[in-house]
Tab-separated table of C-alpha atoms in Angstrom:
chain	number	residue	atom	x	y	z
A	166	GLN	CA	56.434	97.524	116.928
A	167	GLN	CA	55.168	94.350	115.317
A	168	GLN	CA	54.529	91.947	118.153
A	169	VAL	CA	53.540	88.963	116.016
A	170	LYS	CA	55.653	88.195	112.962
A	171	GLN	CA	54.143	85.871	110.365
A	172	SER	CA	55.784	84.107	107.449
A	173	PRO	CA	55.687	83.478	104.602
A	174	GLN	CA	53.718	86.347	103.115
A	175	SER	CA	52.373	84.041	100.417
A	176	LEU	CA	52.461	80.326	99.733
A	177	ILE	CA	51.502	78.148	96.776
A	178	VAL	CA	51.047	74.394	97.112
A	179	GLN	CA	49.557	71.606	95.076
A	180	LYS	CA	46.406	69.828	96.169
A	181	GLY	CA	47.276	67.280	98.836
A	182	GLY	CA	50.351	69.205	99.966
A	183	ILE	CA	50.997	70.342	103.547
A	184	PRO	CA	51.419	74.101	103.751
A	185	ILE	CA	53.097	75.359	106.915
A	186	ILE	CA	52.699	78.921	108.193
A	187	ASN	CA	54.912	80.198	110.973
A	188	CYS	CA	54.490	82.898	113.586
A	189	ALA	CA	56.756	84.318	116.253
A	190	TYR	CA	55.749	86.565	119.115
A	191	GLU	CA	57.629	88.874	121.453
A	192	ASN	CA	55.289	89.581	124.342
A	193	THR	CA	55.800	86.917	127.023
A	194	ALA	CA	52.380	87.757	128.472
A	195	PHE	CA	50.710	86.215	125.426
A	196	ASP	CA	49.125	82.882	126.288
A	197	TYR	CA	46.344	82.425	123.754
A	198	PHE	CA	47.167	81.748	120.113
A	199	PRO	CA	44.347	81.453	117.591
A	200	TRP	CA	44.478	81.107	113.832
A	201	TYR	CA	41.916	82.808	111.619
A	202	GLN	CA	40.994	82.110	108.007
A	203	GLN	CA	39.760	84.923	105.784
A	204	PHE	CA	38.233	84.676	102.320
A	205	PRO	CA	38.065	87.759	100.072
A	206	GLY	CA	35.271	90.108	101.114
A	207	LYS	CA	34.580	88.176	104.297
A	208	GLY	CA	35.515	88.633	107.921
A	209	PRO	CA	38.107	86.407	109.590
A	210	ALA	CA	36.782	83.107	110.950
A	211	LEU	CA	38.356	81.206	113.832
A	212	LEU	CA	40.005	77.967	112.702
A	213	ILE	CA	41.797	76.605	115.716
A	214	ALA	CA	43.429	77.950	118.863
A	215	ILE	CA	45.982	76.778	121.407
A	216	ARG	CA	47.044	77.683	124.949
A	217	PRO	CA	50.648	77.067	126.071
A	218	ASP	CA	49.834	74.095	128.306
A	219	VAL	CA	50.077	71.837	125.248
A	220	SER	CA	52.633	71.708	122.433
A	221	GLU	CA	50.270	70.563	119.720
A	222	LYS	CA	46.580	70.686	118.939
A	223	LYS	CA	44.802	69.039	116.044
A	224	GLU	CA	41.324	69.704	114.685
A	225	GLY	CA	40.463	67.882	111.500
A	226	ARG	CA	43.104	68.700	108.877
A	227	PHE	CA	44.467	71.653	110.855
A	228	THR	CA	47.266	71.314	113.413
A	229	ILE	CA	48.928	73.956	115.578
A	230	SER	CA	52.430	73.311	116.865
A	231	PHE	CA	53.613	75.488	119.735
A	232	ASN	CA	57.133	76.078	121.046
A	233	LYS	CA	56.976	78.168	124.208
A	234	SER	CA	60.724	78.505	124.727
A	235	ALA	CA	61.226	79.780	121.183
A	236	LYS	CA	58.045	81.870	121.312
A	237	GLN	CA	56.921	80.387	118.035
A	238	PHE	CA	53.852	78.607	116.745
A	239	SER	CA	52.833	77.250	113.391
A	240	LEU	CA	49.821	76.046	111.428
A	241	HIS	CA	49.936	72.894	109.311
A	242	ILE	CA	47.166	72.034	106.872
A	243	MET	CA	47.071	68.355	105.991
A	244	ASP	CA	45.852	67.154	102.600
A	245	SER	CA	45.249	70.726	101.453
A	246	GLN	CA	42.394	71.398	99.049
A	247	PRO	CA	41.683	74.224	96.587
A	248	GLY	CA	38.898	75.339	98.939
A	249	ASP	CA	41.557	76.070	101.562
A	250	SER	CA	42.844	78.921	99.387
A	251	ALA	CA	42.477	81.975	101.617
A	252	THR	CA	44.461	84.351	103.791
A	253	TYR	CA	45.496	82.917	107.130
A	254	PHE	CA	46.252	85.072	110.161
A	255	CYS	CA	47.920	84.040	113.363
A	256	ALA	CA	47.123	86.041	116.453
A	257	ALA	CA	48.007	86.235	120.125
A	258	SER	CA	46.544	87.701	123.279
A	259	ASP	CA	46.899	87.749	127.049
A	260	TRP	CA	44.251	85.291	128.253
A	261	SER	CA	45.368	84.978	131.860
A	262	GLY	CA	45.500	88.744	132.210
A	263	GLY	CA	41.891	89.063	131.100
A	264	SER	CA	42.597	90.482	127.654
A	265	ASN	CA	41.992	87.439	125.492
A	266	TYR	CA	39.781	89.548	123.243
A	267	LYS	CA	42.581	92.026	122.435
A	268	LEU	CA	44.141	90.037	119.641
A	269	THR	CA	47.423	91.072	118.062
A	270	PHE	CA	47.390	89.724	114.522
A	271	GLY	CA	50.196	88.851	112.169
A	272	LYS	CA	50.184	90.372	108.686
A	273	GLY	CA	48.680	87.290	107.095
A	274	THR	CA	49.684	84.576	104.633
A	275	LEU	CA	47.949	84.267	101.292
A	276	LEU	CA	47.652	80.539	100.589
A	277	THR	CA	46.887	79.238	97.132
A	278	VAL	CA	46.194	75.535	96.662
A	279	ASN	CA	46.352	74.522	93.035
A	280	PRO	CA	44.152	71.662	91.792
B	111	GLY	CA	20.321	86.770	110.983
B	112	ALA	CA	22.748	84.110	112.076
B	113	GLY	CA	25.923	86.169	111.891
B	114	VAL	CA	27.278	89.595	112.735
B	115	SER	CA	25.733	92.165	110.417
B	116	GLN	CA	27.534	95.360	109.448
B	117	THR	CA	26.242	98.333	107.487
B	118	PRO	CA	27.083	99.922	105.199
B	119	SER	CA	29.270	97.388	103.437
B	120	ASN	CA	30.970	100.219	101.580
B	121	LYS	CA	31.230	103.895	102.411
B	122	VAL	CA	33.000	106.536	100.351
B	123	THR	CA	33.352	109.942	101.929
B	124	GLU	CA	35.378	113.088	101.582
B	125	LYS	CA	38.131	114.203	103.890
B	126	GLY	CA	36.739	116.090	106.833
B	127	LYS	CA	33.304	114.457	106.791
B	128	TYR	CA	31.632	112.530	109.618
B	129	VAL	CA	30.771	108.840	109.234
B	130	GLU	CA	28.893	106.251	111.222
B	131	LEU	CA	29.329	102.498	110.875
B	132	ARG	CA	26.786	100.132	112.375
B	133	CYS	CA	27.176	96.661	113.841
B	134	ASP	CA	24.412	94.231	114.782
B	135	PRO	CA	25.958	91.367	116.782
B	136	ILE	CA	24.839	87.772	117.020
B	137	SER	CA	21.728	87.568	119.175
B	138	GLY	CA	22.585	86.877	122.785
B	139	HIS	CA	26.238	87.851	122.502
B	140	THR	CA	27.091	90.194	125.327
B	141	ALA	CA	30.572	91.131	124.163
B	142	LEU	CA	31.193	93.267	121.080
B	143	TYR	CA	34.450	94.373	119.510
B	144	TRP	CA	35.595	96.728	116.782
B	145	TYR	CA	38.751	96.055	114.812
B	146	ARG	CA	40.280	97.894	111.847
B	147	GLN	CA	41.997	96.148	108.955
B	148	SER	CA	44.175	98.159	106.613
B	149	LEU	CA	45.135	96.805	103.209
B	150	GLY	CA	47.611	93.960	103.481
B	151	GLN	CA	47.533	93.935	107.271
B	152	GLY	CA	45.937	91.925	110.001
B	153	PRO	CA	43.070	93.413	111.998
B	154	GLU	CA	43.940	95.844	114.782
B	155	PHE	CA	41.923	96.119	117.981
B	156	LEU	CA	39.958	99.320	118.544
B	157	ILE	CA	37.411	98.867	121.329
B	158	TYR	CA	35.598	96.236	123.395
B	159	PHE	CA	32.092	96.490	124.882
B	160	GLN	CA	30.692	94.272	127.607
B	161	GLY	CA	27.003	95.075	127.634
B	162	THR	CA	26.461	98.798	127.222
B	163	GLY	CA	29.803	99.991	128.522
B	164	ALA	CA	33.134	100.318	126.783
B	165	ALA	CA	35.305	98.015	128.868
B	166	ASP	CA	38.469	98.731	126.874
B	167	ASP	CA	38.886	101.558	124.371
B	168	SER	CA	42.672	101.520	124.390
B	169	GLY	CA	42.875	100.796	120.666
B	170	LEU	CA	41.034	103.900	119.475
B	171	PRO	CA	43.695	105.875	117.581
B	172	ASN	CA	42.593	109.373	118.649
B	173	ASP	CA	39.633	111.396	119.859
B	174	ARG	CA	38.081	111.533	116.393
B	175	PHE	CA	36.965	107.958	116.943
B	176	PHE	CA	34.075	107.116	119.249
B	177	ALA	CA	31.779	104.121	119.653
B	178	VAL	CA	28.529	103.524	121.484
B	179	ARG	CA	26.315	100.586	122.347
B	180	PRO	CA	23.388	102.214	124.168
B	181	GLU	CA	21.143	99.176	124.621
B	182	GLY	CA	23.767	96.464	124.818
B	183	SER	CA	23.113	95.133	121.347
B	184	VAL	CA	23.704	97.261	118.239
B	185	SER	CA	26.868	99.352	118.222
B	186	THR	CA	27.842	102.377	116.165
B	187	LEU	CA	31.411	103.430	115.423
B	188	LYS	CA	31.621	107.159	114.781
B	189	ILE	CA	34.494	108.898	113.056
B	190	GLN	CA	34.699	112.680	112.996
B	191	ARG	CA	36.702	114.823	110.596
B	192	THR	CA	37.758	111.818	108.550
B	193	GLU	CA	41.272	111.663	107.136
B	194	ARG	CA	42.626	109.670	104.206
B	195	GLY	CA	44.529	107.495	106.662
B	196	ASP	CA	41.226	106.333	108.129
B	197	SER	CA	40.559	104.350	104.941
B	198	ALA	CA	40.307	100.685	105.943
B	199	VAL	CA	37.868	97.865	106.533
B	200	TYR	CA	36.210	98.245	109.910
B	201	LEU	CA	35.371	94.853	111.353
B	202	CYS	CA	32.899	94.185	114.115
B	203	ALA	CA	32.934	90.961	116.121
B	204	SER	CA	30.900	89.531	118.948
B	205	SER	CA	31.202	86.667	121.410
B	206	PRO	CA	28.993	85.106	124.064
B	207	SER	CA	31.215	86.555	126.770
B	208	ARG	CA	34.667	88.023	127.149
B	209	THR	CA	36.133	84.584	127.704
B	210	GLY	CA	34.066	83.002	124.950
B	211	ALA	CA	35.505	80.580	122.437
B	212	GLY	CA	36.725	83.007	119.837
B	213	LEU	CA	35.418	86.106	118.172
B	214	PHE	CA	32.772	85.933	115.453
B	215	PHE	CA	33.539	88.596	112.856
B	216	GLY	CA	31.209	90.328	110.455
B	217	GLU	CA	32.120	90.997	106.831
B	218	GLY	CA	33.198	94.526	107.605
B	219	SER	CA	32.481	98.033	106.409
B	220	ARG	CA	34.962	99.282	103.844
B	221	LEU	CA	35.599	102.982	104.384
B	222	THR	CA	37.289	105.037	101.681
B	223	VAL	CA	38.179	108.640	102.453
B	224	LEU	CA	38.931	110.684	99.343
């Protein structure tokens, strides 16, 4: 059972474009939603995370939008750059229940930003 | 080093063999985690250590998998009687505490079982 569904599987944008990656979750106990960025041969690195007490969080060029009623959240990358080309993973966990470390990841989105 | 260090970076073994994968967390991080990432998938949780004890091993797929952290720092993931389906990248992560701001992942150990 895939508890976090991520789309699209891959995405190509031009430099300066705004790629959007979407995730949907099923487990209503999830209340911590981080996004990780992974370059080839490297481990995932935390980009930005949100808890459900807010509907949007922005850090630099990265913004998370969160819709609790729809059980969906998305990542927007403003003014995308070729250096943003990587695989992006959404994840979710049960923070309030003490299992924030037990992340359930989506399958990832391979983003390519063309110069 | 500044980050999580994992060795070996690559391991090729034959079906049925025993393997050990090592993780050296960021200095001072009390929490340590093992995840497994299969090709084209996101990482999957295996086990969480707080200090020396395994606080949550619910992600270990079966009793062929075992992990230790005897002194509360370095951890070893042990896989007995390896199977081809065990082939994956094994990722280690650490954090200052269980409720720390995110997990810091290493680069992983790629295991290939022939």
